[in-house]
Amino acid sequence: MTVVMAASAGATQQGYSGSVLIRQVRPFDAATGESPDAPLDLRIHHGVIVEIAPGLSPAPDESVLEGEGALAIPGLWDRHVHTGQLAQAHARLDTGGAGSVGVILELVRAELAARRESGITGQALIGFGHRLVDFAVQPTVPALDEATGSVPTVLIGGDAHHAWLNSAALRQLELPPRDGIVAEEEWFAVAPRLPVLPGVADAVATGAAMLQRQALQRGVVGLVDMEWGRPWETWPQRAPRMRIRTAVYPAELAAAPGPTGTVLDARGLVTMGPLKVIVDGALGSHSAFTRDVYTDGHGYAGRGVLSVGPDALRDALAQAKAQGLTAAVHAIGDAAAQIALEAIRTVGITASIEHAQMLTDDDIEAMASLGVTASVQPAHLLDDRDATEAIWPGHGTQAFRLRDLLSAGVPLALGSDAPVAPLDPWLAMAASVHRSADERPGWHPGQQLQPREALAASADGITALRLGGPGDVVLLEESPFADVPLGADGMQVDASAREAAVRLRETVVLATVVAGRLESRL
């Protein structure tokens, strides 16, 4: 099937300016699972849906998008992205899957040799993807120095909570000498400074355009940018093609340009987002803060790392509330979630728990009563399944409790945490539906979502295209949202859930319209 663009008499050919007639589409309602038997037309005027009816005629100077019977869904959102790091990804050395320090050093040597053969010199080497949890021997600066020499080298962990730097990079980033990695708060403070390394700034500029194009091709119309620094200053300069909400961290809170929702660019696509506070670490670095000890006793008191204590968290949230900001609180371990929820309750701020990876029944009940959103990245469960059972034995039932969250009435928002996982909402939806990355049955299948529930959690709280809603529309070749049948045990039939996940990952996006402008088409 193809999607074609036409224009009514007198219309300009410079692209859509926020007003368009989308003809012959079948709007899908994620709440009911229904779409009309006969196609309808949608009119978007100045970025807002103003008519939904059959047989609409183009207005003068109105552009027309022929849908040819395509399924129409609300624009998709990724509620957790680190765009600065993602923008660098196309130029990074991929260290994902490297199971040892030795393998990574071999990758580094090969990359530097290839650069020399290509005549590429004077550029820093940035890598991304490895996980400390996979290493029997920990990385050291001397070992990396031996492989890299004077080339500034930064190898970022796949959970973005640590980096392995050589001496040249440590010096250029003004960090003290050391033997091991840079982790947690120290790493978060230095990550925004990576563009000072040779070649990195150019990679960010090129990558920002690339990530928008790739996201739009997947039907993503908006994202929440959790990047460090001051993304509200850089995004308006990037000619954004999609909606961006920029976060602010406590260190920059006083510089935030306004309350959450403040418009920051001429088109109204870039707005101020939440205060982001990172309370604990991550599973891959053995630093998520938990109530019970890890099997290896890693981290603070054997329970991970508490990066921001209760008092400091309450102070930050109170200041954010005074400035009219909402809050996004990173909490992966269950102890971190408990601390975050108590601070949110005390301050009375509108908030989300970012990751919400390990929760008790009490935590879920508190989230429901407080109206706290669970901002979850389901693709992480594909990587963390085995590690969770290994280092948190007996606690797998607490991990990624998507069904329990929905059943309790907790608002659910899906995302990627890109570049930790790909910026791909179809992967996130598939992971939430089947919960398996291999031939094994779904992990704790009682927590699986139905495909249309996953869609509802991926569209920024919008379940259907409605009058007065934003003119953000995605056209699909076919519907991948049929309900998965349940077995006698009340669980989704595994084979059917697996097939549903495959359909989601193979979804063909025909066109993406943002605020009434066609930004991507097949």
Short mmCIF file of C-alpha atoms in Angstrom, two decimals:
data_model
loop_
_atom_site.label_atom_id
_atom_site.label_comp_id
_atom_site.label_asym_id
_atom_site.label_seq_id
_atom_site.Cartn_x
_atom_site.Cartn_y
_atom_site.Cartn_z
CA MET A 1 0.00 0.00 0.00
CA THR A 2 1.20 3.52 -0.71
CA VAL A 3 0.41 6.91 0.74
CA VAL A 4 0.26 9.76 -1.72
CA MET A 5 0.20 13.52 -1.18
CA ALA A 6 -1.89 15.90 -3.22
CA ALA A 7 -2.96 19.51 -2.91
CA SER A 8 -6.23 21.26 -3.60
CA ALA A 9 -6.33 24.05 -6.13
CA GLY A 10 -4.19 26.96 -5.07
CA ALA A 11 -2.36 25.11 -2.31
CA THR A 12 1.34 25.74 -1.93
CA GLN A 13 3.87 22.96 -2.52
CA GLN A 14 6.14 23.87 0.38
CA GLY A 15 4.83 21.18 2.73
CA TYR A 16 2.04 21.28 5.25
CA SER A 17 1.79 24.37 7.40
CA GLY A 18 -0.29 22.90 10.20
CA SER A 19 -3.53 22.38 8.27
CA VAL A 20 -4.30 19.25 6.28
CA LEU A 21 -7.15 16.98 5.24
CA ILE A 22 -6.33 13.29 5.76
CA ARG A 23 -8.76 11.25 3.66
CA GLN A 24 -9.96 7.65 3.81
CA VAL A 25 -8.48 6.38 7.08
CA ARG A 26 -9.80 4.10 9.84
CA PRO A 27 -9.23 5.77 13.25
CA PHE A 28 -8.41 3.18 15.92
CA ASP A 29 -9.58 3.51 19.53
CA ALA A 30 -7.14 1.85 21.93
CA ALA A 31 -9.67 1.95 24.77
CA THR A 32 -12.25 -0.15 22.90
CA GLY A 33 -10.09 -1.88 20.31
CA GLU A 34 -12.45 -0.71 17.58
CA SER A 35 -12.08 1.11 14.28
CA PRO A 36 -14.89 2.03 11.84
CA ASP A 37 -15.81 -0.38 9.05
CA ALA A 38 -15.97 2.48 6.55
CA PRO A 39 -13.05 4.93 6.25
CA LEU A 40 -13.39 8.48 7.54
CA ASP A 41 -11.68 11.79 6.81
CA LEU A 42 -9.83 13.91 9.38
CA ARG A 43 -9.35 17.64 9.05
CA ILE A 44 -6.53 19.30 11.02
CA HIS A 45 -6.48 23.09 11.20
CA HIS A 46 -3.64 25.01 12.86
CA GLY A 47 -2.41 21.78 14.43
CA VAL A 48 -5.76 20.73 15.96
CA ILE A 49 -8.27 18.09 14.79
CA VAL A 50 -11.42 20.03 13.88
CA GLU A 51 -13.49 17.52 11.85
CA ILE A 52 -13.86 13.73 11.67
CA ALA A 53 -16.46 12.61 9.15
CA PRO A 54 -16.85 10.79 5.83
CA GLY A 55 -16.58 12.59 2.52
CA LEU A 56 -15.02 15.88 3.63
CA SER A 57 -14.08 18.28 0.83
CA PRO A 58 -10.76 20.14 0.81
CA ALA A 59 -10.94 23.77 1.82
CA PRO A 60 -9.23 26.37 -0.35
CA ASP A 61 -5.44 26.17 -0.05
CA GLU A 62 -5.73 23.02 2.10
CA SER A 63 -3.27 20.20 1.54
CA VAL A 64 -4.60 16.67 1.24
CA LEU A 65 -3.06 13.42 2.39
CA GLU A 66 -4.62 10.33 0.83
CA GLY A 67 -4.73 7.54 3.41
CA GLU A 68 -6.21 4.85 1.15
CA GLY A 69 -7.83 2.95 4.00
CA ALA A 70 -4.85 3.03 6.36
CA LEU A 71 -5.30 2.58 10.11
CA ALA A 72 -4.95 5.92 11.92
CA ILE A 73 -3.66 6.09 15.49
CA PRO A 74 -2.61 8.97 17.77
CA GLY A 75 1.01 10.04 17.48
CA LEU A 76 3.40 7.99 19.60
CA TRP A 77 5.59 9.36 22.37
CA ASP A 78 8.80 8.18 23.98
CA ARG A 79 8.64 9.41 27.54
CA HIS A 80 12.31 8.91 28.40
CA VAL A 81 15.16 9.72 26.00
CA HIS A 82 18.68 11.12 26.44
CA THR A 83 18.98 12.93 23.11
CA GLY A 84 22.54 14.21 23.51
CA GLN A 85 23.85 10.70 24.09
CA LEU A 86 21.57 9.26 21.41
CA ALA A 87 22.73 11.90 18.92
CA GLN A 88 26.30 10.66 19.38
CA ALA A 89 25.31 7.03 18.94
CA HIS A 90 25.79 6.84 15.16
CA ALA A 91 29.49 7.64 15.63
CA ARG A 92 30.05 5.42 18.66
CA LEU A 93 31.86 2.13 19.00
CA ASP A 94 29.29 -0.51 19.93
CA THR A 95 30.46 -2.40 23.02
CA GLY A 96 27.08 -4.04 23.66
CA GLY A 97 27.35 -7.78 24.04
CA ALA A 98 31.03 -7.66 24.99
CA GLY A 99 31.22 -10.07 27.90
CA SER A 100 34.65 -9.15 29.23
CA VAL A 101 37.22 -6.39 29.54
CA GLY A 102 39.46 -8.28 27.12
CA VAL A 103 36.82 -8.35 24.39
CA ILE A 104 36.22 -4.62 24.73
CA LEU A 105 39.93 -3.87 24.47
CA GLU A 106 40.07 -5.94 21.28
CA LEU A 107 37.16 -3.90 19.86
CA VAL A 108 38.94 -0.65 20.78
CA ARG A 109 42.20 -1.71 19.14
CA ALA A 110 40.37 -2.78 15.98
CA GLU A 111 38.45 0.51 15.79
CA LEU A 112 41.59 2.62 16.19
CA ALA A 113 43.42 0.53 13.58
CA ALA A 114 40.54 1.02 11.13
CA ARG A 115 40.63 4.76 11.74
CA ARG A 116 44.35 4.90 11.04
CA GLU A 117 43.88 2.99 7.77
CA SER A 118 41.13 5.46 6.78
CA GLY A 119 43.25 8.46 7.64
CA ILE A 120 40.98 9.52 10.52
CA THR A 121 43.06 11.16 13.23
CA GLY A 122 42.59 13.61 16.07
CA GLN A 123 39.09 12.46 17.08
CA ALA A 124 38.03 11.09 20.44
CA LEU A 125 36.74 7.52 20.62
CA ILE A 126 33.33 7.16 22.28
CA GLY A 127 31.89 3.72 22.93
CA PHE A 128 28.60 2.56 24.38
CA GLY A 129 26.78 -0.58 25.43
CA HIS A 130 28.73 -2.85 27.80
CA ARG A 131 27.40 -3.89 31.22
CA LEU A 132 29.50 -4.28 34.36
CA VAL A 133 27.22 -7.07 35.48
CA ASP A 134 28.70 -9.19 32.66
CA PHE A 135 32.34 -8.75 33.72
CA ALA A 136 34.34 -11.13 35.91
CA VAL A 137 37.27 -8.66 35.91
CA GLN A 138 36.61 -4.96 36.37
CA PRO A 139 37.92 -2.37 33.86
CA THR A 140 40.98 -0.28 34.72
CA VAL A 141 42.44 2.93 33.34
CA PRO A 142 45.94 1.45 32.77
CA ALA A 143 44.48 -1.33 30.64
CA LEU A 144 42.59 1.17 28.48
CA ASP A 145 45.65 3.44 28.25
CA GLU A 146 47.70 0.56 26.86
CA ALA A 147 45.14 0.02 24.08
CA THR A 148 44.43 3.67 23.21
CA GLY A 149 47.56 5.70 23.87
CA SER A 150 46.87 9.43 23.49
CA VAL A 151 43.43 9.11 21.84
CA PRO A 152 40.82 10.42 24.33
CA THR A 153 38.54 7.43 24.95
CA VAL A 154 35.24 7.22 26.82
CA LEU A 155 33.42 3.88 26.94
CA ILE A 156 29.92 4.44 28.36
CA GLY A 157 28.06 1.64 30.10
CA GLY A 158 24.86 0.38 28.51
CA ASP A 159 22.80 1.69 31.44
CA ALA A 160 24.44 5.16 31.12
CA HIS A 161 25.35 5.12 34.81
CA HIS A 162 29.11 4.79 34.42
CA ALA A 163 31.95 5.22 31.91
CA TRP A 164 35.42 3.80 31.48
CA LEU A 165 37.83 6.60 30.53
CA ASN A 166 41.48 6.55 29.61
CA SER A 167 43.98 9.03 31.04
CA ALA A 168 43.80 11.33 28.00
CA ALA A 169 40.03 11.70 28.39
CA LEU A 170 40.29 12.17 32.15
CA ARG A 171 42.72 15.06 31.60
CA GLN A 172 40.67 16.77 28.90
CA LEU A 173 37.50 16.47 30.98
CA GLU A 174 39.37 17.82 34.02
CA LEU A 175 38.85 14.73 36.15
CA PRO A 176 41.39 13.51 38.71
CA PRO A 177 43.52 10.47 37.86
CA ARG A 178 42.16 7.07 38.96
CA ASP A 179 42.45 3.39 38.30
CA GLY A 180 38.77 2.51 37.78
CA ILE A 181 35.54 3.80 36.27
CA VAL A 182 33.65 7.07 36.67
CA ALA A 183 30.17 6.32 38.01
CA GLU A 184 26.81 7.72 39.13
CA GLU A 185 26.80 11.37 40.24
CA GLU A 186 30.39 12.01 39.12
CA TRP A 187 29.59 10.61 35.67
CA PHE A 188 26.30 12.51 35.40
CA ALA A 189 28.20 15.74 36.06
CA VAL A 190 30.82 15.09 33.37
CA ALA A 191 28.60 13.59 30.63
CA PRO A 192 27.32 16.99 29.36
CA ARG A 193 30.96 18.04 28.81
CA LEU A 194 31.76 15.28 26.30
CA PRO A 195 31.38 17.69 23.33
CA VAL A 196 34.65 19.36 24.42
CA LEU A 197 36.45 16.23 23.24
CA PRO A 198 37.65 16.47 19.62
CA GLY A 199 35.00 15.49 17.06
CA VAL A 200 32.13 14.94 19.51
CA ALA A 201 30.30 18.26 18.96
CA ASP A 202 30.01 17.61 15.22
CA ALA A 203 28.61 14.15 15.92
CA VAL A 204 25.91 15.62 18.19
CA ALA A 205 24.74 18.13 15.58
CA THR A 206 24.50 15.50 12.86
CA GLY A 207 22.95 12.94 15.19
CA ALA A 208 20.17 15.26 16.40
CA ALA A 209 18.76 15.52 12.88
CA MET A 210 19.21 11.80 12.34
CA LEU A 211 17.41 10.78 15.54
CA GLN A 212 14.41 12.96 14.64
CA ARG A 213 14.18 11.42 11.18
CA GLN A 214 14.42 7.87 12.52
CA ALA A 215 11.90 8.53 15.30
CA LEU A 216 9.38 10.04 12.89
CA GLN A 217 9.75 7.03 10.59
CA ARG A 218 8.61 4.88 13.52
CA GLY A 219 5.57 7.05 14.24
CA VAL A 220 7.07 8.98 17.16
CA VAL A 221 5.72 12.53 17.29
CA GLY A 222 7.16 13.56 20.65
CA LEU A 223 9.68 12.72 23.31
CA VAL A 224 10.71 13.79 26.77
CA ASP A 225 14.38 14.72 26.69
CA MET A 226 16.10 13.72 29.93
CA GLU A 227 19.50 14.93 28.76
CA TRP A 228 21.83 16.69 31.18
CA GLY A 229 22.83 20.32 30.69
CA ARG A 230 20.36 22.84 29.24
CA PRO A 231 18.46 21.12 26.43
CA TRP A 232 15.84 23.89 26.47
CA GLU A 233 18.52 26.16 24.99
CA THR A 234 19.73 23.79 22.26
CA TRP A 235 16.47 22.32 20.95
CA PRO A 236 14.95 25.59 19.60
CA GLN A 237 18.14 25.99 17.54
CA ARG A 238 17.82 22.55 15.92
CA ALA A 239 14.77 23.24 13.71
CA PRO A 240 12.73 20.60 15.53
CA ARG A 241 10.30 18.49 13.50
CA MET A 242 8.64 16.82 16.47
CA ARG A 243 7.40 17.73 19.93
CA ILE A 244 10.11 17.95 22.61
CA ARG A 245 9.72 18.35 26.38
CA THR A 246 13.03 19.25 27.96
CA ALA A 247 13.90 18.21 31.50
CA VAL A 248 16.03 20.08 34.00
CA TYR A 249 18.26 18.61 36.71
CA PRO A 250 18.65 20.03 40.23
CA ALA A 251 21.99 21.67 39.42
CA GLU A 252 20.31 23.80 36.71
CA LEU A 253 16.92 24.21 38.40
CA ALA A 254 17.35 27.93 39.01
CA ALA A 255 17.98 28.45 35.27
CA ALA A 256 14.79 26.71 34.11
CA PRO A 257 13.02 29.09 31.70
CA GLY A 258 9.55 28.61 33.16
CA PRO A 259 6.96 26.17 34.48
CA THR A 260 6.28 22.83 32.86
CA GLY A 261 4.47 23.49 29.58
CA THR A 262 6.21 26.79 28.82
CA VAL A 263 6.57 27.12 25.04
CA LEU A 264 10.20 27.58 24.01
CA ASP A 265 10.19 27.82 20.20
CA ALA A 266 8.31 29.66 17.48
CA ARG A 267 6.32 26.62 16.26
CA GLY A 268 5.27 25.58 19.74
CA LEU A 269 6.91 22.16 19.48
CA VAL A 270 9.50 22.61 22.23
CA THR A 271 8.15 23.02 25.76
CA MET A 272 9.52 22.90 29.27
CA GLY A 273 9.24 19.47 30.85
CA PRO A 274 9.87 18.15 34.36
CA LEU A 275 12.55 18.35 36.99
CA LYS A 276 14.55 15.12 36.69
CA VAL A 277 16.10 13.70 39.88
CA ILE A 278 18.14 10.48 39.91
CA VAL A 279 17.65 8.82 43.30
CA ASP A 280 19.56 5.57 42.74
CA GLY A 281 21.68 3.69 40.22
CA ALA A 282 20.86 0.90 37.79
CA LEU A 283 20.72 -2.86 37.69
CA GLY A 284 23.51 -3.21 35.13
CA SER A 285 25.92 -1.34 37.41
CA HIS A 286 24.72 -3.15 40.56
CA SER A 287 23.75 0.23 41.96
CA ALA A 288 19.92 0.27 42.08
CA PHE A 289 18.94 0.92 45.72
CA THR A 290 16.98 -2.02 47.14
CA ARG A 291 15.36 -3.03 50.41
CA ASP A 292 17.18 -6.38 50.44
CA VAL A 293 20.87 -6.99 49.78
CA TYR A 294 22.26 -8.07 46.43
CA THR A 295 23.65 -11.59 46.19
CA ASP A 296 27.15 -10.14 45.80
CA GLY A 297 26.71 -7.45 48.47
CA HIS A 298 27.53 -4.72 46.01
CA GLY A 299 27.18 -1.02 46.72
CA TYR A 300 26.06 0.97 49.74
CA ALA A 301 25.36 -1.41 52.65
CA GLY A 302 25.15 -4.18 50.04
CA ARG A 303 21.95 -2.68 48.64
CA GLY A 304 23.12 -0.45 45.79
CA VAL A 305 23.64 3.31 45.73
CA LEU A 306 21.38 6.04 47.12
CA SER A 307 22.42 9.04 45.02
CA VAL A 308 19.99 11.57 46.51
CA GLY A 309 18.79 11.20 50.08
CA PRO A 310 15.27 11.90 51.38
CA ASP A 311 15.97 15.44 52.60
CA ALA A 312 17.72 16.56 49.42
CA LEU A 313 14.98 15.00 47.32
CA ARG A 314 12.22 16.79 49.23
CA ASP A 315 14.06 20.10 48.90
CA ALA A 316 14.48 19.67 45.13
CA LEU A 317 10.85 18.69 44.63
CA ALA A 318 9.64 21.59 46.75
CA GLN A 319 11.70 24.05 44.70
CA ALA A 320 10.38 22.52 41.48
CA LYS A 321 6.79 22.84 42.68
CA ALA A 322 7.41 26.48 43.60
CA GLN A 323 8.62 27.07 40.03
CA GLY A 324 5.56 25.36 38.53
CA LEU A 325 7.44 22.26 37.38
CA THR A 326 6.35 18.65 37.50
CA ALA A 327 8.86 16.00 38.58
CA ALA A 328 10.35 12.86 37.03
CA VAL A 329 12.09 10.83 39.72
CA HIS A 330 14.43 8.04 38.66
CA ALA A 331 13.93 5.05 40.97
CA ILE A 332 14.88 1.54 39.83
CA GLY A 333 15.27 -0.28 43.15
CA ASP A 334 12.29 -0.76 45.47
CA ALA A 335 13.96 1.15 48.31
CA ALA A 336 14.51 4.09 45.96
CA ALA A 337 10.87 3.96 44.90
CA GLN A 338 9.77 4.04 48.54
CA ILE A 339 11.90 7.13 49.23
CA ALA A 340 10.69 8.83 46.04
CA LEU A 341 7.03 8.21 46.78
CA GLU A 342 7.30 9.51 50.32
CA ALA A 343 8.93 12.71 49.07
CA ILE A 344 6.27 13.13 46.37
CA ARG A 345 3.56 12.64 48.99
CA THR A 346 5.12 15.15 51.37
CA VAL A 347 5.63 17.85 48.73
CA GLY A 348 2.38 17.22 46.85
CA ILE A 349 3.89 17.55 43.39
CA THR A 350 2.65 16.06 40.12
CA ALA A 351 5.23 13.41 39.33
CA SER A 352 6.31 10.24 37.61
CA ILE A 353 8.55 7.43 38.79
CA GLU A 354 11.04 6.89 35.99
CA HIS A 355 11.78 3.20 35.33
CA ALA A 356 9.62 1.91 38.22
CA GLN A 357 11.49 -1.33 37.67
CA MET A 358 11.18 -2.98 41.08
CA LEU A 359 8.03 -2.29 43.11
CA THR A 360 6.27 -3.76 46.11
CA ASP A 361 2.50 -3.93 46.51
CA ASP A 362 2.70 -0.94 48.87
CA ASP A 363 4.59 1.07 46.25
CA ILE A 364 1.93 0.40 43.61
CA GLU A 365 -0.85 1.30 46.04
CA ALA A 366 0.95 4.55 46.88
CA MET A 367 1.41 5.42 43.20
CA ALA A 368 -2.28 4.85 42.55
CA SER A 369 -3.42 6.96 45.50
CA LEU A 370 -1.03 9.80 44.63
CA GLY A 371 -1.74 9.72 40.89
CA VAL A 372 1.95 9.13 40.17
CA THR A 373 2.71 7.99 36.62
CA ALA A 374 4.83 4.88 36.06
CA SER A 375 7.24 5.78 33.25
CA VAL A 376 8.59 2.37 32.23
CA GLN A 377 10.95 1.17 29.51
CA PRO A 378 9.81 -2.39 28.71
CA ALA A 379 12.76 -3.23 26.44
CA HIS A 380 14.93 -3.22 29.57
CA LEU A 381 13.18 -6.34 30.84
CA LEU A 382 14.52 -8.24 27.83
CA ASP A 383 18.10 -7.50 28.94
CA ASP A 384 17.51 -7.56 32.69
CA ARG A 385 15.52 -10.80 32.97
CA ASP A 386 18.43 -13.09 33.80
CA ALA A 387 20.40 -10.51 35.78
CA THR A 388 17.36 -9.80 37.95
CA GLU A 389 16.91 -13.45 38.87
CA ALA A 390 20.66 -13.75 39.55
CA ILE A 391 21.30 -10.74 41.77
CA TRP A 392 17.78 -10.27 43.17
CA PRO A 393 16.78 -13.93 43.58
CA GLY A 394 13.20 -14.37 44.62
CA HIS A 395 12.27 -10.83 43.59
CA GLY A 396 11.52 -11.36 39.91
CA THR A 397 7.82 -10.98 40.64
CA GLN A 398 8.51 -7.38 41.67
CA ALA A 399 10.07 -6.45 38.31
CA PHE A 400 8.27 -4.56 35.54
CA ARG A 401 4.80 -5.01 37.04
CA LEU A 402 2.93 -3.53 34.10
CA ARG A 403 -0.33 -5.43 34.57
CA ASP A 404 -0.42 -4.76 38.31
CA LEU A 405 0.16 -1.06 37.69
CA LEU A 406 -2.66 -0.82 35.18
CA SER A 407 -5.03 -2.87 37.33
CA ALA A 408 -4.35 -0.55 40.27
CA GLY A 409 -5.20 2.50 38.18
CA VAL A 410 -1.65 3.83 37.92
CA PRO A 411 -1.12 5.91 34.74
CA LEU A 412 1.38 4.05 32.56
CA ALA A 413 3.73 5.72 30.06
CA LEU A 414 6.18 3.72 27.96
CA GLY A 415 9.54 4.81 26.60
CA SER A 416 13.00 3.58 25.71
CA ASP A 417 15.69 5.32 27.80
CA ALA A 418 17.51 5.63 24.47
CA PRO A 419 20.34 5.08 23.80
CA VAL A 420 20.21 2.42 26.56
CA ALA A 421 17.52 0.76 24.40
CA PRO A 422 16.55 1.72 20.84
CA LEU A 423 14.16 4.62 20.36
CA ASP A 424 11.54 2.25 18.98
CA PRO A 425 8.00 2.27 20.42
CA TRP A 426 7.15 -0.94 18.57
CA LEU A 427 9.95 -2.77 20.40
CA ALA A 428 8.70 -1.35 23.72
CA MET A 429 5.13 -2.42 22.97
CA ALA A 430 6.25 -5.88 21.87
CA ALA A 431 8.31 -6.35 25.04
CA SER A 432 5.36 -5.37 27.20
CA VAL A 433 3.09 -7.85 25.39
CA HIS A 434 5.30 -10.98 25.38
CA ARG A 435 8.14 -10.24 27.87
CA SER A 436 10.70 -12.50 26.20
CA ALA A 437 13.64 -11.87 23.86
CA ASP A 438 14.30 -15.52 23.01
CA GLU A 439 12.63 -18.93 22.75
CA ARG A 440 11.62 -18.95 26.41
CA PRO A 441 8.02 -18.19 27.42
CA GLY A 442 7.19 -14.71 28.65
CA TRP A 443 8.83 -13.74 31.93
CA HIS A 444 6.14 -13.58 34.64
CA PRO A 445 3.36 -13.65 32.04
CA GLY A 446 0.79 -12.38 34.53
CA GLN A 447 2.33 -8.93 33.93
CA GLN A 448 1.83 -8.94 30.14
CA LEU A 449 -0.21 -6.23 28.46
CA GLN A 450 -2.59 -6.53 25.55
CA PRO A 451 -1.33 -4.81 22.37
CA ARG A 452 -3.93 -2.03 22.53
CA GLU A 453 -3.04 -1.39 26.19
CA ALA A 454 0.57 -1.01 25.15
CA LEU A 455 -0.51 1.45 22.46
CA ALA A 456 -2.52 3.49 24.97
CA ALA A 457 0.58 3.70 27.17
CA SER A 458 2.66 4.90 24.20
CA ALA A 459 0.51 7.84 23.06
CA ASP A 460 0.94 10.39 25.86
CA GLY A 461 -2.38 9.53 27.48
CA ILE A 462 -4.41 9.77 24.25
CA THR A 463 -6.35 6.63 23.34
CA ALA A 464 -8.04 7.84 20.15
CA LEU A 465 -8.08 10.69 17.63
CA ARG A 466 -10.79 13.09 18.79
CA LEU A 467 -12.13 16.54 17.96
CA GLY A 468 -10.06 19.21 19.66
CA GLY A 469 -7.12 16.88 20.09
CA PRO A 470 -3.60 17.50 18.77
CA GLY A 471 -3.14 17.01 15.05
CA ASP A 472 -0.60 14.25 15.57
CA VAL A 473 -1.56 11.25 13.44
CA VAL A 474 0.24 8.06 12.44
CA LEU A 475 -0.96 5.93 9.53
CA LEU A 476 -0.29 2.18 9.61
CA GLU A 477 -0.49 -0.38 6.84
CA GLU A 478 -2.29 -2.90 9.07
CA SER A 479 -3.49 -3.16 12.67
CA PRO A 480 -1.19 -5.08 15.04
CA PHE A 481 -3.53 -4.49 18.00
CA ALA A 482 -5.77 -7.58 18.09
CA ASP A 483 -6.24 -8.89 21.64
CA VAL A 484 -4.18 -11.92 22.66
CA PRO A 485 -6.44 -14.81 23.75
CA LEU A 486 -6.32 -16.00 27.35
CA GLY A 487 -5.77 -19.58 28.45
CA ALA A 488 -7.62 -21.52 31.12
CA ASP A 489 -5.21 -20.08 33.72
CA GLY A 490 -6.25 -16.53 32.81
CA MET A 491 -2.82 -15.81 31.31
CA GLN A 492 -2.19 -14.86 27.70
CA VAL A 493 -1.52 -17.91 25.51
CA ASP A 494 2.26 -17.77 25.07
CA ALA A 495 2.34 -18.67 21.39
CA SER A 496 -0.29 -16.02 20.65
CA ALA A 497 1.54 -13.41 22.74
CA ARG A 498 4.75 -14.21 20.85
CA GLU A 499 2.95 -13.78 17.52
CA ALA A 500 1.45 -10.49 18.71
CA ALA A 501 4.92 -9.24 19.65
CA VAL A 502 6.25 -10.16 16.22
CA ARG A 503 3.39 -8.27 14.56
CA LEU A 504 4.15 -5.20 16.64
CA ARG A 505 7.86 -5.26 15.81
CA GLU A 506 7.05 -5.66 12.09
CA THR A 507 4.51 -2.82 11.99
CA VAL A 508 4.79 -0.70 8.85
CA VAL A 509 4.39 3.05 9.46
CA LEU A 510 3.14 4.74 6.30
CA ALA A 511 3.07 8.36 7.43
CA THR A 512 3.60 10.54 10.48
CA VAL A 513 1.86 13.90 10.85
CA VAL A 514 2.95 16.29 13.62
CA ALA A 515 0.70 19.26 14.42
CA GLY A 516 -0.85 19.03 10.98
CA ARG A 517 2.41 18.76 9.06
CA LEU A 518 3.54 15.63 7.23
CA GLU A 519 6.98 14.93 8.66
CA SER A 520 7.57 11.38 7.42
CA ARG A 521 6.10 9.03 4.86
CA LEU A 522 7.04 5.67 3.42
#
